[in-house]
Tab-separated table of C-alpha atoms and ligand atoms in Angstrom:
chain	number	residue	atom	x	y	z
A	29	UNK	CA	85.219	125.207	57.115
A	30	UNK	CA	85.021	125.646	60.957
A	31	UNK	CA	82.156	123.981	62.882
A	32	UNK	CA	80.843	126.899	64.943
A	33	UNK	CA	81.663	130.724	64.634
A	34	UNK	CA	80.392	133.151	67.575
A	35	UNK	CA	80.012	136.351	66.632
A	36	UNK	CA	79.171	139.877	67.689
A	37	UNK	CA	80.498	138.712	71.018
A	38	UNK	CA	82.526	140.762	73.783
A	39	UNK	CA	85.080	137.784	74.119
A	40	UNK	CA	86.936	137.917	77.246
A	41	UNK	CA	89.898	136.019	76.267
A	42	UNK	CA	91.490	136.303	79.929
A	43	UNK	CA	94.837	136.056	78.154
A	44	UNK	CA	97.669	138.510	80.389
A	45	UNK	CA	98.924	141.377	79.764
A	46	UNK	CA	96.659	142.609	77.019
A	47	UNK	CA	93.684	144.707	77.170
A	48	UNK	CA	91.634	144.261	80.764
A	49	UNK	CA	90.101	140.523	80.827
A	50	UNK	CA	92.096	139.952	77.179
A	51	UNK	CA	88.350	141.562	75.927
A	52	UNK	CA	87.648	142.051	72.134
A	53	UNK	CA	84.790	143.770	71.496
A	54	UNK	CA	82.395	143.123	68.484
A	55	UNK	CA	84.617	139.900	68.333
A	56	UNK	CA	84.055	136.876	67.220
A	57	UNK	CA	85.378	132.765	67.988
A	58	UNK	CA	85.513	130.079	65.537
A	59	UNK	CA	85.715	126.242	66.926
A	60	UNK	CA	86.633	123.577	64.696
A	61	UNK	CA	87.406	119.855	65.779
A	62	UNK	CA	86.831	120.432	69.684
A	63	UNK	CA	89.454	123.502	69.728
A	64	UNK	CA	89.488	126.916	69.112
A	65	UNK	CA	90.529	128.030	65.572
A	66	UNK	CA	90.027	131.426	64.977
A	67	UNK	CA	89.589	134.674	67.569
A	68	UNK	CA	89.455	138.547	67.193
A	69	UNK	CA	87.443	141.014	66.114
A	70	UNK	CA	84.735	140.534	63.622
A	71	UNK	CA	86.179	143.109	61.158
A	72	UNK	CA	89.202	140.755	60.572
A	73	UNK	CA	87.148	138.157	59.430
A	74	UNK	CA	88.255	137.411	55.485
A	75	UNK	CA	84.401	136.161	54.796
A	76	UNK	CA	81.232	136.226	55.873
A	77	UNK	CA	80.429	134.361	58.750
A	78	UNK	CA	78.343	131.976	57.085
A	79	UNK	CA	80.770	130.719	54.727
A	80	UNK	CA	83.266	130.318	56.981
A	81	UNK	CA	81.449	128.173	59.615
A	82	UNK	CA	78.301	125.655	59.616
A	83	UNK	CA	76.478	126.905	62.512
A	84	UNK	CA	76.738	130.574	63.418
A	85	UNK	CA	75.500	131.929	66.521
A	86	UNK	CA	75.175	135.741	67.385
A	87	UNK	CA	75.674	136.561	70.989
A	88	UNK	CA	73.936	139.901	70.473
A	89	UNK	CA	77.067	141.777	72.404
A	90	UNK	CA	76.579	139.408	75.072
A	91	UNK	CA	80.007	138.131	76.918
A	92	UNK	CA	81.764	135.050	76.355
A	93	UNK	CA	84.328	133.396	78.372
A	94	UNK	CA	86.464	130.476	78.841
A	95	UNK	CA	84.365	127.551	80.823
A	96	UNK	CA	85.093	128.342	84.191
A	97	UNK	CA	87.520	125.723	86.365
A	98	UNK	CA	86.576	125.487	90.474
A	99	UNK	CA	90.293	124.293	91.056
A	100	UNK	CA	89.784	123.033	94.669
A	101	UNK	CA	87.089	120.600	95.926
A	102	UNK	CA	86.359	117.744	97.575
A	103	UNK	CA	83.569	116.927	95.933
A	104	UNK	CA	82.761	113.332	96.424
A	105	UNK	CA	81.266	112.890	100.434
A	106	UNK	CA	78.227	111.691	102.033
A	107	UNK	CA	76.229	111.989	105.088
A	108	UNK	CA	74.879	115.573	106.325
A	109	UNK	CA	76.637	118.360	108.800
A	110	UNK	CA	73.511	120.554	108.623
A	111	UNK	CA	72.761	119.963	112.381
A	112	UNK	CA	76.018	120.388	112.921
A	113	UNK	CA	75.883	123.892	111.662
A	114	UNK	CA	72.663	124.203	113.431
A	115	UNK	CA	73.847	122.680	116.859
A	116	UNK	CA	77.238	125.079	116.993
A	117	UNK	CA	74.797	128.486	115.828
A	118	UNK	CA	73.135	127.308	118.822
A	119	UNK	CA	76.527	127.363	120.885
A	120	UNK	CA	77.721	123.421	121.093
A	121	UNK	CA	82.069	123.857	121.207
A	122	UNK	CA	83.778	121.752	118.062
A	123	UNK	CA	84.459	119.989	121.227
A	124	UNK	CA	81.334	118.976	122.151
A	125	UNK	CA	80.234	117.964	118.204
A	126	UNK	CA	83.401	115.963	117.728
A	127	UNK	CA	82.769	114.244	120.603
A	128	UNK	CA	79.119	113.739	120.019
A	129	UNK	CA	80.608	111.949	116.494
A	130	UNK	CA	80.078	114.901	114.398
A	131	UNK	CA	83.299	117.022	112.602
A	132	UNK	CA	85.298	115.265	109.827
A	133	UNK	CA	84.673	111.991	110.863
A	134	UNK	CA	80.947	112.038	110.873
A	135	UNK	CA	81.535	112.508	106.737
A	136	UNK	CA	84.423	109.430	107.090
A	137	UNK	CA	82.574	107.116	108.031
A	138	UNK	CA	79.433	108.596	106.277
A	139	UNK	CA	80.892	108.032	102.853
A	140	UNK	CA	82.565	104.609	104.274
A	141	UNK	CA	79.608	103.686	104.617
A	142	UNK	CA	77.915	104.925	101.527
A	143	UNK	CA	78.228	102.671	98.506
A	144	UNK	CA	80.642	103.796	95.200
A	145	UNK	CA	76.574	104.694	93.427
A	146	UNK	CA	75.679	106.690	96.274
A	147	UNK	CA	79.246	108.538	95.648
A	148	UNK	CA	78.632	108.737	92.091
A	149	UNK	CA	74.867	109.858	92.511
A	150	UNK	CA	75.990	112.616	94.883
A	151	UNK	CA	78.714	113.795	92.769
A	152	UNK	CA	76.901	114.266	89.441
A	153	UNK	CA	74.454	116.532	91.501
A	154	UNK	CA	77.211	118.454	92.904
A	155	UNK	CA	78.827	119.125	89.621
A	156	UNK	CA	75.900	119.764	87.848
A	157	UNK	CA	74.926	122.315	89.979
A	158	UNK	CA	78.331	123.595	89.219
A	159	UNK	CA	77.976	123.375	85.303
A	160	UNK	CA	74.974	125.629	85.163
A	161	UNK	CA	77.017	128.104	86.838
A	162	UNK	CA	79.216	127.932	83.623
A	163	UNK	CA	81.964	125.368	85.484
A	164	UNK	CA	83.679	122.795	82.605
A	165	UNK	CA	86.290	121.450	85.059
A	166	UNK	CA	86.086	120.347	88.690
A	167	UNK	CA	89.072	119.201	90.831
A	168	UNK	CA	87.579	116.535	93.016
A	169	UNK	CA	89.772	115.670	95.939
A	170	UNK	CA	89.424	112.378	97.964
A	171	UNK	CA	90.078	112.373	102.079
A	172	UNK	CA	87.252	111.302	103.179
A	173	UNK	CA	88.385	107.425	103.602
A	174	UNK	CA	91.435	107.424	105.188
A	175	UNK	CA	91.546	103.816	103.788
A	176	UNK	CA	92.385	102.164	100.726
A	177	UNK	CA	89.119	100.816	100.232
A	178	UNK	CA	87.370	103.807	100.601
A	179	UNK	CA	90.008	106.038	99.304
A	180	UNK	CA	89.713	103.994	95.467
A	181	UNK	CA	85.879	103.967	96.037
A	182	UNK	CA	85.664	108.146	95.952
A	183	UNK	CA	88.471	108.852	93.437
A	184	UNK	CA	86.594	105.710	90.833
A	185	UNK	CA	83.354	107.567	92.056
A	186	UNK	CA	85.210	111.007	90.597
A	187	UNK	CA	86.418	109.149	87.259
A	188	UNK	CA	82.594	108.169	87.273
A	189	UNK	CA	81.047	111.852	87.198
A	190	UNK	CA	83.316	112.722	84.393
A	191	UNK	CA	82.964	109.566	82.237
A	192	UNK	CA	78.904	110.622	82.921
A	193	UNK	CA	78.704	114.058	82.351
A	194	UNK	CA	80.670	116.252	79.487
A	195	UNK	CA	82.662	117.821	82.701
A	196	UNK	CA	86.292	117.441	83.160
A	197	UNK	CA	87.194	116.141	86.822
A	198	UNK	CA	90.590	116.490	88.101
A	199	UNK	CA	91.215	114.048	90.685
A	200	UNK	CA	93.649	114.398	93.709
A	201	UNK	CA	94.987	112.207	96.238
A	202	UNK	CA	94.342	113.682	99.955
A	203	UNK	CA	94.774	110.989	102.057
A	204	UNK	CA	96.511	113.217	104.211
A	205	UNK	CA	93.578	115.232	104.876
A	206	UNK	CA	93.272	113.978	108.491
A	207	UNK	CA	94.996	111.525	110.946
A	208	UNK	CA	92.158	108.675	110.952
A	209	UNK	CA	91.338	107.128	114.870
A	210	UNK	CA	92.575	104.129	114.174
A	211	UNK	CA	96.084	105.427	113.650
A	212	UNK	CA	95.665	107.885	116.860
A	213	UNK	CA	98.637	106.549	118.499
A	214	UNK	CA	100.751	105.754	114.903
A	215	UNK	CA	101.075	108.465	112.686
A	216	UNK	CA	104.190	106.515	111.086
A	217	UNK	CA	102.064	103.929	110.864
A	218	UNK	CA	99.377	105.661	108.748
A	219	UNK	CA	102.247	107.704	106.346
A	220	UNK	CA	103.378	104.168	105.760
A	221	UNK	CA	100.190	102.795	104.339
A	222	UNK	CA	99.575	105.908	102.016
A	223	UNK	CA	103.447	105.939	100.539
A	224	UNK	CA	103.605	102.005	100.453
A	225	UNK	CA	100.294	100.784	99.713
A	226	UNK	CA	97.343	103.118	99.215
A	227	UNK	CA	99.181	105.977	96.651
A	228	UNK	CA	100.918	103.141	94.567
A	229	UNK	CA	97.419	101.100	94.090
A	230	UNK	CA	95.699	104.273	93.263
A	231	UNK	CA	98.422	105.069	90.888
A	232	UNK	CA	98.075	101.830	89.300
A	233	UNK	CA	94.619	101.821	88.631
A	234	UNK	CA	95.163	105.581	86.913
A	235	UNK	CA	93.489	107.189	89.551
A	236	UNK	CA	95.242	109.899	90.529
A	237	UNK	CA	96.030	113.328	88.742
A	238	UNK	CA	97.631	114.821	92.002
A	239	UNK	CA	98.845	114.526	95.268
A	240	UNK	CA	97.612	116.797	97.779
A	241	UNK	CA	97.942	117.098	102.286
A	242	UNK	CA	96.946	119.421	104.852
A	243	UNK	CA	99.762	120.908	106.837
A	244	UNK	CA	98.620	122.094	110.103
A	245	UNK	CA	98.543	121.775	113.495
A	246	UNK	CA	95.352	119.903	113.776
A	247	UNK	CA	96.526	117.142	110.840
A	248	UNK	CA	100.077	116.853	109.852
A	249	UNK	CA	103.851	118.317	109.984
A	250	UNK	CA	106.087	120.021	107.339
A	251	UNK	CA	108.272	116.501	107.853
A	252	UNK	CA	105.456	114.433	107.339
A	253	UNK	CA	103.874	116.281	104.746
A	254	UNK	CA	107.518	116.229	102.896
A	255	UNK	CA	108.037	112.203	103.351
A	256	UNK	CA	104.570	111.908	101.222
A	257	UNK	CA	105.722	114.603	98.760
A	258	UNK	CA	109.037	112.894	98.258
A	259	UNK	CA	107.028	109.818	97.494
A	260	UNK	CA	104.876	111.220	95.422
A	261	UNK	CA	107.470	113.333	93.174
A	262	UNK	CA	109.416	109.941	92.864
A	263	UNK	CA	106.176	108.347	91.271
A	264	UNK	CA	106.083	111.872	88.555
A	265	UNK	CA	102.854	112.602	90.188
A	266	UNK	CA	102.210	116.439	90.769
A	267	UNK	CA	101.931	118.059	94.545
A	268	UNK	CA	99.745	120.791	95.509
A	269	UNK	CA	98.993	121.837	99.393
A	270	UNK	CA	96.756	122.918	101.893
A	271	UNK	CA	99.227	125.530	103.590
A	272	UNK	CA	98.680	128.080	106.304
A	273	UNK	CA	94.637	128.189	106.476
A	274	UNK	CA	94.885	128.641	110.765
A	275	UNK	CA	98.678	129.192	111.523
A	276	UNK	CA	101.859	130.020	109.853
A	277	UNK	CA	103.200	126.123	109.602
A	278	UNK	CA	105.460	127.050	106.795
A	279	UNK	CA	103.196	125.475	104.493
A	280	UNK	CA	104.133	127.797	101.468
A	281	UNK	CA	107.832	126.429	102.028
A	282	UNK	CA	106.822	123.045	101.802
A	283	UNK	CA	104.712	123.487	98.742
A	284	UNK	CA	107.501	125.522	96.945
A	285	UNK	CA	110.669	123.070	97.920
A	286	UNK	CA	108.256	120.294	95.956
A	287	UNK	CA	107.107	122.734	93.192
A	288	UNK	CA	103.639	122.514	93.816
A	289	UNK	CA	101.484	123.500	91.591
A	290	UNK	CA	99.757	125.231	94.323
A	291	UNK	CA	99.252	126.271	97.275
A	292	UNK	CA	96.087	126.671	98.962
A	293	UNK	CA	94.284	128.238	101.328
A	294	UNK	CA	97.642	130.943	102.674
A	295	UNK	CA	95.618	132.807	104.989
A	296	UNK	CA	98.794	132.984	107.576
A	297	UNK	CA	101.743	132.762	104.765
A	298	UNK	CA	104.496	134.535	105.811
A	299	UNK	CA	106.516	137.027	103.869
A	300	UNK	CA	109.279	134.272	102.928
A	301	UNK	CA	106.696	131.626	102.493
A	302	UNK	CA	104.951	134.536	99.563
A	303	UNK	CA	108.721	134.717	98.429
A	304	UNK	CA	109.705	130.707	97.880
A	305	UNK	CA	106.053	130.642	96.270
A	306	UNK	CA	107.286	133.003	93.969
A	307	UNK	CA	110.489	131.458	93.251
A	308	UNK	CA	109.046	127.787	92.612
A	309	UNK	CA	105.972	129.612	90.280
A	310	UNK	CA	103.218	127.659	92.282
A	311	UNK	CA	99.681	129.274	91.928
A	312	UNK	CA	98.313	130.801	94.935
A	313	UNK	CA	94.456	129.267	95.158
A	314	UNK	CA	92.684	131.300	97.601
A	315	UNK	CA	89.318	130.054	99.260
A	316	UNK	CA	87.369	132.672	99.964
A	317	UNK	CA	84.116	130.196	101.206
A	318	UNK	CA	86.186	128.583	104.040
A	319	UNK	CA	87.109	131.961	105.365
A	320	UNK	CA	83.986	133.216	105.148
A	321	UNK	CA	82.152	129.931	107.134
A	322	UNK	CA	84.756	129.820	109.433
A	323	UNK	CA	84.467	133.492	110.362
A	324	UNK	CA	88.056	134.252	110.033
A	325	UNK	CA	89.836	137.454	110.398
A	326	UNK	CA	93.192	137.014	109.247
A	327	UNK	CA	93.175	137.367	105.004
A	328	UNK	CA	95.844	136.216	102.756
A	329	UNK	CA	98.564	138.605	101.878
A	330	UNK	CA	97.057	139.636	98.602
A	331	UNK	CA	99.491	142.962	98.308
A	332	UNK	CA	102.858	140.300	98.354
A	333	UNK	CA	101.295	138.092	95.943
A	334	UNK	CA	100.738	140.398	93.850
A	335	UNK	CA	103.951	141.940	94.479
A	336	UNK	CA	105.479	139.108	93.634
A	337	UNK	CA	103.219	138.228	90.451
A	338	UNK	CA	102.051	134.974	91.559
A	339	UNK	CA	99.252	133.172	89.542
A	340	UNK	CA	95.848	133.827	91.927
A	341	UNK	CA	93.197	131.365	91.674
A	342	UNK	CA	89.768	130.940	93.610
A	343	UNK	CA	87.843	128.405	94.254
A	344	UNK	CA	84.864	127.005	96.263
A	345	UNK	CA	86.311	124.674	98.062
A	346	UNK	CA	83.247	122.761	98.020
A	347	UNK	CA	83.306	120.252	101.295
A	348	UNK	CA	80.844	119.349	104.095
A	349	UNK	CA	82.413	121.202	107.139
A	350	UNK	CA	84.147	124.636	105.882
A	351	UNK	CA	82.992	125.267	102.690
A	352	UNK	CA	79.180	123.996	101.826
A	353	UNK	CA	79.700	126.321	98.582
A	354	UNK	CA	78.421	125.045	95.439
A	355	UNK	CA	78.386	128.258	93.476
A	356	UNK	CA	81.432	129.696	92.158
A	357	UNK	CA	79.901	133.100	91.229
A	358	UNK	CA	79.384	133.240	94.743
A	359	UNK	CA	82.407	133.116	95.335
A	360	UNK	CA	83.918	135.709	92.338
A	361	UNK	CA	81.827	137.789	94.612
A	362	UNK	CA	83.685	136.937	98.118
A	363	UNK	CA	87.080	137.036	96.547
A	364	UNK	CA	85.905	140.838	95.600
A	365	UNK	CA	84.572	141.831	99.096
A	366	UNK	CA	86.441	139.573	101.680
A	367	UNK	CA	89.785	139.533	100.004
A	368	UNK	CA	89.640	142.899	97.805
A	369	UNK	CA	90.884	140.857	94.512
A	370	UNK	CA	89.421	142.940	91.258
A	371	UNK	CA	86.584	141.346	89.264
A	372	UNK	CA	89.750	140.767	86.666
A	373	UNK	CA	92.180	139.159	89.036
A	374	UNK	CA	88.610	137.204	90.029
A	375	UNK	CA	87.711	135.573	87.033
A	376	UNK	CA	91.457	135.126	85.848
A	377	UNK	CA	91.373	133.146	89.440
A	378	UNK	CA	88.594	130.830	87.752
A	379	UNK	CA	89.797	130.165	84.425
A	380	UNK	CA	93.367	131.520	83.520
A	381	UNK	CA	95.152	130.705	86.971
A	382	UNK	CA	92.814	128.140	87.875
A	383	UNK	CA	94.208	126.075	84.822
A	384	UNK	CA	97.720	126.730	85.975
A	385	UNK	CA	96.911	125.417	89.488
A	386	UNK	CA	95.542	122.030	88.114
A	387	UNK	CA	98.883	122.489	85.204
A	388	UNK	CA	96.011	121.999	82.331
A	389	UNK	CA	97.889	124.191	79.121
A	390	UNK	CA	94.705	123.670	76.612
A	391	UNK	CA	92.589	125.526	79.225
A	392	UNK	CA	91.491	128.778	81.008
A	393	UNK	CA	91.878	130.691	77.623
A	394	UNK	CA	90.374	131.504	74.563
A	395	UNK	CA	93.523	131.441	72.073
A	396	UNK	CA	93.103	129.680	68.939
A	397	UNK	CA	94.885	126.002	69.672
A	398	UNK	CA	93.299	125.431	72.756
A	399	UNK	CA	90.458	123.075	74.044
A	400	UNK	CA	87.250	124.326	72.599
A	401	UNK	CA	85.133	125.216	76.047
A	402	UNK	CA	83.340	128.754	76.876
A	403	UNK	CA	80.661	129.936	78.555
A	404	UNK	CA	78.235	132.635	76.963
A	405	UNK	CA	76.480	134.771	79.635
A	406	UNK	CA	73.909	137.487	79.628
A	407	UNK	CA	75.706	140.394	80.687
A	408	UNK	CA	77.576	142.411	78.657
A	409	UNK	CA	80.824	143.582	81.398
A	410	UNK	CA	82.995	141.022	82.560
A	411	UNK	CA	82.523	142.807	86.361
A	412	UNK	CA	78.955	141.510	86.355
A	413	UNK	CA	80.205	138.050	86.811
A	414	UNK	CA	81.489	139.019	90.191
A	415	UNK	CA	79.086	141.570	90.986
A	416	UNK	CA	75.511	140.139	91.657
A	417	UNK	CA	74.842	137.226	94.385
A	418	UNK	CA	72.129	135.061	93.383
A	419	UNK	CA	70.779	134.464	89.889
A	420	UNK	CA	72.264	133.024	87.357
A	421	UNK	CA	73.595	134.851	83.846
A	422	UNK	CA	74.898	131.530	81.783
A	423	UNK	CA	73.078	131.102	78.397
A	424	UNK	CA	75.145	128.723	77.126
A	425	UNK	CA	78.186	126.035	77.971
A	426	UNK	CA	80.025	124.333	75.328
A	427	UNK	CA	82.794	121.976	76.639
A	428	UNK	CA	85.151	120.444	74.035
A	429	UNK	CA	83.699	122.031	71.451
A	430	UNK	CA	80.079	120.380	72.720
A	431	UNK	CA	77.284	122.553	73.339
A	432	UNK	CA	76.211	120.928	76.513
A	433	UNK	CA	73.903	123.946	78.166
A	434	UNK	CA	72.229	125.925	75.763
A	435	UNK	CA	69.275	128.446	77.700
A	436	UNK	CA	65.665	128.998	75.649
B	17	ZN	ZN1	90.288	121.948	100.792
């Protein structure tokens, strides 16, 4: 006997190559054990629902999907860049708020400062303000230590927020998010400390899911970027990469010689950087937020990725200076309008690609086998989920099989 059936559900499986979204109508998922046991339509059932599960619940025609996945955050920072924002609205230069201590390293030595509870505290409220958007995994980046002290204290604070709440967190390694002052004048000098000492004592303690670096102009080389990658691939840990957000550094090049399992951001990815992508499989995640707070003009090439059937994901990108986005239905939304993606190739960009670009199997699907976590939301098209700003349609969350947000 299952555990749960749902039934009389439009189940957007987001499985390819099937019907649009993988959708069964008047369907019907069973969950048994923490995975999914059973899914199709309801008129294949061999019994009555209620002798074939313990609890059944009728979604009324209602939609269910896999729990969605936000595949690119840095989650875990403190300290506040809202007068920031303010200050440059009013015209202060990047210039003028870098020098007056604000940009990146206002949050660096903000969350230096901040102790691992404050990190912890901060990062439940984040992700639970992601969760009753429907989220069940996070991908929590660190980079906002450029130490090793405060480098272990945000990726323990990440391991934290997952052992506390029923959410999955994904945690990556970005220590080569930014060239830190104190290294100003020694960039060998810093690469050195995260091959040689900071990546192997975060390894140790089990800290680290992924390796991740920015490659650009303002932080580091395709050389530099490849010394930590070769480091990292000699340790088995998995690469991903911020590539090509404000130039065309060759980023997608870099990300496919390693294999990445993705690469982000490809706003200025060239033609052959689209084609290695292709060539190594690693998931395009697009960040529609950044874009959009950063007023940019230049888009990703959607057309070649598509041309090339690479994975898309979205995310929000969730961080203190580019991307204050919490909500990921905001941006299924942006990824519609900004970057012309369909509501389809949307929410496959939050659950069935998104998996892919963290290289989690069990997830991002509803297939019998998998891990047992779906959202149920009050609509009954899968387009709504990308359609309307604002409110919120999630009735109900069950992660692992765990109801953990069921609506009145
Ligand atoms: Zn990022």
């Amino acid at each position: 006997m299952w555990d749960t059936i749902l039934i009389n559900g439009l189940i957007a499986t987001m499985t390819a190559g099937k019907a649009p979204y993988g959708a069964i109508s008047d369907g019907a998922v069973a969950l048994a054990g923490g995975k999914i046991a059973w899914v199709g339509a309801m008129k294949d059932l061999e019994k009555a629902p209620a002798e074939l599960a313990r609890d059944v619940v009728d979604c009324g025609g209602r939609l269910v999907t896999p729990a969605l996945i936000d595949c690119h955050t840095h989650l875990i920072f403190a300290g506040d860049r809202s007068g920031e924002f303010e200050a440059r609205l009013a015209g202060t230069s990047y210039e003028d708020i870098a020098k007056a201590g604000g940009g990146i390293m206002s949050t660096v030595n903000a969350t230096r400062a901040a102790s691992e509870e404050d990190l912890v505290r901060l990062g439940m409220m984040r992700a639970q303000t992601m969760m009753a958007e429907g989220v069940g995994t996070i991908e929590v980046k660190s980079g906002y230590g450029l130490d090793l002290e405060t480098e272990i204290k945000i990726l323990r604070a990440a391991t934290a927020v997952g052992g506390n709440l029923p959410v999955r967190i994904e945690r990556t390694f970005l220590g080569a998010h930014t060239l830190p002052p104190e290294f100003k004048d020694n960039r060998e000098g810093y690469l050195d400390l995260l091959i040689k000492e900071i990546m192997p004592a975060l390894q140790k303690e089990g800290l680290i899911d992924a390796v991740d670096a920015y490659q650009e102009g303002i932080a580091f080389s395709g050389e530099e970027v490849s010394r930590l990658f070769e480091a990292a691939t000699a340790m088995g840990i998995p690469v991903k990469l911020h590539a090509d957000q404000l130039s065309d550094m060759g980023g997608a090049a870099t990300a496919a010689k390693f294999k990445a399992l993705s690469a982000d951001h490809l706003e200025y990815t060239s033609a052959a950087g689209v084609k290695a992508m292709a060539e190594a499989g690693c998931v395009a995640v697009l960040l529609p937020g950044a874009f959009y707070f950063l007023k940019q003009t230049q888009k990703p090439p959607v057309e070649l990725l598509r041309k090339h059937k690479i994975a898309i994901a979205i995310a929000t990108d969730c961080n203190p200076g580019t991307s204050p986005v919490m909500s990921l239905h905001l941006i299924l939304n942006m990824a519609c309008t900004l970057f012309g993606l369909t509501p389809e190739e949307a929410l496959a960009g939050v659950t069935r690609n998104a998996a892919a670009a963290l290289g989690l199997k069990n997830l991002g699907t509803l297939e019998a086998g998998k891990t047992a976590s779906l959202a149920l939301w009050n609509v009954e098209n899968p387009a709504a989920l990308a359609y309307a700003i604002g409110g919120n349609p999630l009735e109900g969350l069950i992660l692992d099989g765990t109801p953990v947000i069921v609506s009145a």
